[in-house]
Short mmCIF file of C-alpha atoms and ligand atoms in Angstrom, two decimals:
data_model
loop_
_atom_site.label_atom_id
_atom_site.label_comp_id
_atom_site.label_asym_id
_atom_site.label_seq_id
_atom_site.Cartn_x
_atom_site.Cartn_y
_atom_site.Cartn_z
CA MET A 1 78.77 114.88 64.24
CA LYS A 2 76.23 117.87 64.63
CA SER A 3 77.62 120.86 62.40
CA SER A 4 77.74 124.14 64.12
CA ASN A 5 76.53 126.33 61.13
CA THR A 6 72.51 125.19 61.18
CA ILE A 7 70.24 126.67 62.71
CA TRP A 8 66.52 125.37 63.97
CA HIS A 9 63.56 126.59 61.67
CA HIS A 10 60.50 126.42 63.71
CA ALA A 11 57.47 125.31 61.94
CA THR A 12 54.39 127.62 62.09
CA VAL A 13 52.22 124.21 61.94
CA THR A 14 53.09 123.03 65.48
CA ARG A 15 52.75 119.80 67.17
CA ALA A 16 49.76 121.00 69.16
CA ARG A 17 47.94 122.38 65.97
CA ARG A 18 48.79 118.51 64.15
CA GLU A 19 47.45 116.90 67.19
CA LYS A 20 44.32 119.01 67.32
CA LEU A 21 43.78 117.94 63.42
CA ASN A 22 44.30 114.20 64.26
CA GLY A 23 42.05 114.28 67.21
CA HIS A 24 44.62 112.43 69.78
CA LYS A 25 48.26 112.79 70.70
CA GLY A 26 51.40 111.94 69.40
CA ALA A 27 53.05 109.42 71.49
CA LEU A 28 55.89 106.60 71.04
CA VAL A 29 54.69 103.29 72.31
CA TRP A 30 58.09 101.26 72.60
CA PHE A 31 57.91 97.34 72.65
CA THR A 32 60.78 95.59 73.62
CA GLY A 33 61.47 92.03 74.61
CA LEU A 34 63.61 88.87 73.17
CA SER A 35 63.09 87.78 69.83
CA GLY A 36 59.89 85.67 69.29
CA SER A 37 58.56 87.33 72.72
CA GLY A 38 55.56 88.93 70.46
CA LYS A 39 56.68 92.86 70.22
CA SER A 40 55.92 93.03 66.34
CA THR A 41 52.65 90.90 66.60
CA LEU A 42 51.75 92.97 69.53
CA ALA A 43 52.60 96.10 68.12
CA HIS A 44 50.90 95.36 64.58
CA ALA A 45 47.43 93.93 66.48
CA VAL A 46 47.27 97.66 68.72
CA GLU A 47 48.07 99.46 65.42
CA GLU A 48 45.03 97.57 63.79
CA ARG A 49 42.84 98.42 66.67
CA LEU A 50 43.90 102.06 66.92
CA HIS A 51 43.66 102.50 63.48
CA GLN A 52 39.88 101.03 63.46
CA GLU A 53 39.01 103.75 66.05
CA ASN A 54 40.58 106.75 63.34
CA CYS A 55 43.99 107.45 65.16
CA ARG A 56 46.96 108.00 63.21
CA THR A 57 49.58 105.26 63.56
CA PHE A 58 52.94 103.79 62.28
CA VAL A 59 54.89 100.70 63.19
CA LEU A 60 58.66 100.93 63.15
CA ASP A 61 59.87 97.39 63.26
CA GLY A 62 63.20 95.71 63.95
CA ASP A 63 63.32 93.28 60.85
CA ASN A 64 61.78 96.13 58.30
CA VAL A 65 64.43 98.93 59.44
CA ARG A 66 67.17 96.86 58.89
CA HIS A 67 66.14 96.57 55.36
CA GLY A 68 66.61 100.22 55.11
CA LEU A 69 67.57 103.14 57.29
CA CYS A 70 69.68 100.60 59.16
CA ALA A 71 70.52 98.14 56.84
CA ASP A 72 74.63 99.16 57.18
CA LEU A 73 73.87 97.75 61.07
CA GLY A 74 74.93 94.36 62.52
CA PHE A 75 74.05 92.96 66.14
CA SER A 76 77.32 94.21 68.17
CA ASP A 77 76.33 96.17 71.17
CA GLU A 78 77.59 99.32 69.22
CA ALA A 79 75.61 98.58 66.37
CA ARG A 80 72.50 97.69 68.14
CA SER A 81 73.13 101.16 70.01
CA GLU A 82 73.35 102.84 66.85
CA ASN A 83 70.53 101.16 65.45
CA ILE A 84 68.33 102.15 68.64
CA ARG A 85 69.76 105.91 68.29
CA ARG A 86 68.37 106.15 64.70
CA VAL A 87 65.03 105.02 65.37
CA GLY A 88 64.57 107.10 68.42
CA GLU A 89 65.41 109.74 66.42
CA ALA A 90 62.86 108.65 63.73
CA ALA A 91 60.15 108.21 66.04
CA LYS A 92 60.54 111.77 67.39
CA LEU A 93 59.51 113.01 64.04
CA PHE A 94 56.53 110.80 63.95
CA VAL A 95 55.74 112.28 67.52
CA GLU A 96 56.18 115.46 66.49
CA ALA A 97 53.78 114.95 63.53
CA GLY A 98 51.18 113.83 66.02
CA ILE A 99 51.47 110.25 64.99
CA VAL A 100 50.87 107.09 67.73
CA VAL A 101 54.18 105.85 66.52
CA LEU A 102 54.65 101.90 67.46
CA THR A 103 58.14 100.12 67.87
CA ALA A 104 59.35 97.02 68.03
CA PHE A 105 62.97 96.20 68.75
CA ILE A 106 64.49 94.12 70.56
CA SER A 107 66.70 97.46 72.57
CA PRO A 108 68.39 94.81 74.97
CA PHE A 109 70.01 97.79 76.65
CA GLU A 110 68.72 99.89 79.40
CA ASP A 111 71.02 102.87 78.32
CA ASP A 112 70.02 103.38 74.68
CA ARG A 113 66.19 102.99 75.73
CA ASP A 114 66.85 105.62 78.29
CA ARG A 115 68.61 107.77 75.80
CA VAL A 116 65.22 107.37 73.68
CA ARG A 117 63.12 108.07 76.51
CA ASN A 118 65.36 111.15 77.14
CA LEU A 119 65.46 112.55 73.54
CA VAL A 120 61.39 112.31 73.02
CA GLY A 121 60.42 113.15 76.52
CA ALA A 122 59.44 110.59 79.65
CA GLY A 123 56.22 111.91 78.92
CA ASP A 124 55.57 110.96 75.24
CA PHE A 125 57.90 107.52 76.03
CA ILE A 126 55.43 104.48 76.76
CA GLU A 127 58.06 101.84 77.24
CA ILE A 128 56.21 97.95 77.20
CA TYR A 129 58.01 95.10 77.57
CA CYS A 130 57.10 91.86 76.30
CA GLN A 131 58.10 89.33 78.84
CA CYS A 132 58.08 86.13 77.34
CA PRO A 133 60.44 83.06 79.16
CA LEU A 134 63.75 82.30 76.51
CA GLU A 135 62.50 79.09 76.78
CA VAL A 136 59.40 79.73 75.18
CA CYS A 137 60.59 82.10 72.74
CA GLU A 138 63.20 79.33 71.74
CA GLU A 139 60.23 76.83 71.31
CA ARG A 140 58.36 79.21 69.50
CA ASP A 141 61.34 79.99 67.06
CA VAL A 142 59.35 81.17 64.28
CA LYS A 143 62.10 82.51 62.00
CA GLY A 144 64.43 78.85 62.91
CA LEU A 145 67.15 81.71 64.22
CA TYR A 146 67.56 80.40 67.90
CA LYS A 147 68.18 76.82 66.38
CA ARG A 148 70.92 78.26 64.15
CA ALA A 149 72.12 80.78 67.00
CA ARG A 150 72.57 77.25 69.18
CA ALA A 151 74.20 75.37 66.10
CA GLY A 152 76.93 78.63 65.96
CA GLU A 153 75.70 79.71 63.02
CA ILE A 154 74.54 82.93 64.14
CA ALA A 155 76.64 85.21 66.45
CA HIS A 156 76.05 87.77 69.31
CA PHE A 157 72.13 86.45 69.51
CA THR A 158 69.96 87.93 72.09
CA GLY A 159 69.79 85.66 74.95
CA ILE A 160 71.96 82.91 73.70
CA SER A 161 75.39 84.79 73.07
CA SER A 162 74.23 88.46 73.67
CA PRO A 163 72.80 90.02 76.70
CA TYR A 164 69.20 91.03 77.27
CA GLU A 165 68.37 93.62 80.26
CA PRO A 166 64.90 93.75 81.17
CA PRO A 167 63.48 97.02 81.75
CA ARG A 168 63.39 97.97 85.24
CA SER A 169 60.76 101.47 84.87
CA SER A 170 58.55 100.20 82.08
CA CYS A 171 54.95 101.74 82.06
CA LEU A 172 53.69 98.18 81.21
CA VAL A 173 54.54 94.50 81.60
CA VAL A 174 52.69 92.43 78.71
CA GLU A 175 53.21 88.66 79.74
CA THR A 176 52.89 87.76 76.26
CA SER A 177 53.05 83.82 76.88
CA VAL A 178 49.98 84.33 79.17
CA LEU A 179 47.82 86.67 77.80
CA SER A 180 46.00 85.99 74.58
CA LEU A 181 46.69 88.70 72.17
CA GLU A 182 43.51 90.16 72.37
CA GLU A 183 43.97 90.43 76.09
CA SER A 184 47.31 92.02 75.54
CA VAL A 185 46.02 94.47 73.10
CA ASP A 186 43.22 95.63 75.59
CA VAL A 187 46.17 96.31 78.35
CA VAL A 188 47.89 98.40 75.65
CA VAL A 189 45.12 100.65 74.35
CA ALA A 190 43.68 100.84 78.53
CA LEU A 191 47.16 102.76 79.10
CA LEU A 192 46.98 104.79 76.24
CA GLN A 193 43.33 106.07 77.48
CA ALA A 194 44.41 106.40 80.91
CA ARG A 195 47.40 108.48 79.62
CA GLY A 196 45.12 110.54 77.80
CA ILE A 197 46.98 109.60 74.31
CA VAL A 198 43.88 108.06 72.53
CA SER A 199 40.36 108.37 73.84
S1 PPS B 201 68.29 95.35 68.09
O1 PPS B 201 69.08 94.26 69.24
O2 PPS B 201 67.31 95.86 69.23
O3 PPS B 201 69.54 96.00 67.47
O4 PPS B 201 67.78 94.33 67.32
P1 PPS B 201 66.58 94.55 66.16
O5 PPS B 201 66.81 95.68 65.33
O6 PPS B 201 65.32 94.55 66.86
O7 PPS B 201 66.36 93.28 65.17
C1 PPS B 201 66.31 92.29 65.72
C2 PPS B 201 65.55 91.25 64.43
O8 PPS B 201 66.79 90.74 63.91
C3 PPS B 201 66.75 89.35 63.72
N1 PPS B 201 68.03 89.08 64.41
C4 PPS B 201 68.54 88.71 65.55
N2 PPS B 201 68.20 88.99 66.34
C5 PPS B 201 68.96 89.28 67.77
N3 PPS B 201 70.23 88.73 67.53
C6 PPS B 201 70.87 88.39 66.31
N4 PPS B 201 72.26 88.15 66.65
C7 PPS B 201 70.09 88.68 65.12
N5 PPS B 201 70.42 88.52 64.22
C8 PPS B 201 69.19 88.30 63.60
C9 PPS B 201 65.47 88.70 64.29
O9 PPS B 201 64.78 88.37 63.21
C10 PPS B 201 65.32 89.91 65.48
O10 PPS B 201 63.61 90.29 64.68
P2 PPS B 201 62.72 89.65 66.14
O11 PPS B 201 61.33 90.10 65.62
O12 PPS B 201 63.17 90.47 67.64
O13 PPS B 201 62.28 88.08 66.48
#
């Protein structure tokens, strides 16, 4: 609950000044998709490309964040919503810092993603759907989690025993089972350039 006894302190170094120093805009590039759909791989590959172009970037990744900031959260619908709420708040700070923050979370619920969009502002929220058929994700099963979920060893597993709501209004759909990683990076970076976030 928000305390009623706190007053916002305005910084003299503004977001606009930080962006000028950085030479690009801050933005939240939000990758969503099933487990194994390629969110983390793509987020890190885009970060690598942008970093080489002297952009200031940071990746917030589901597995990593759940080791710290969200270590107390499981995978019930409520826990996932709280996970995304916290990540949205953290990401907003990065955007204020003039950084291109890339997030890789399943973020299965449209309402939760919309809440983050409203929090950071629609203009700064670039939602990218890593579209990949469940069968392909399951076939890849990089972490062996689908096999365990099918065996009933993992409850509430996205796509198996927990829902995934595909975005209705994403900025971009990347078919990760069709495009190569290099091609996927190209389309994401082209979008960021077209939006005037990076040059
Ligand atoms: S969520 O839904 O956005 O809160 O999930 P997220 O924080 O992105 O965490 C997803 C990673 O957690 C692992 N994992 C599970 N995923 C889905 N369902 C269940 N029950 C589950 N349990 C553990 C899995 O490694 C996910 O990583 P990715 O990169 O998506 O495969």
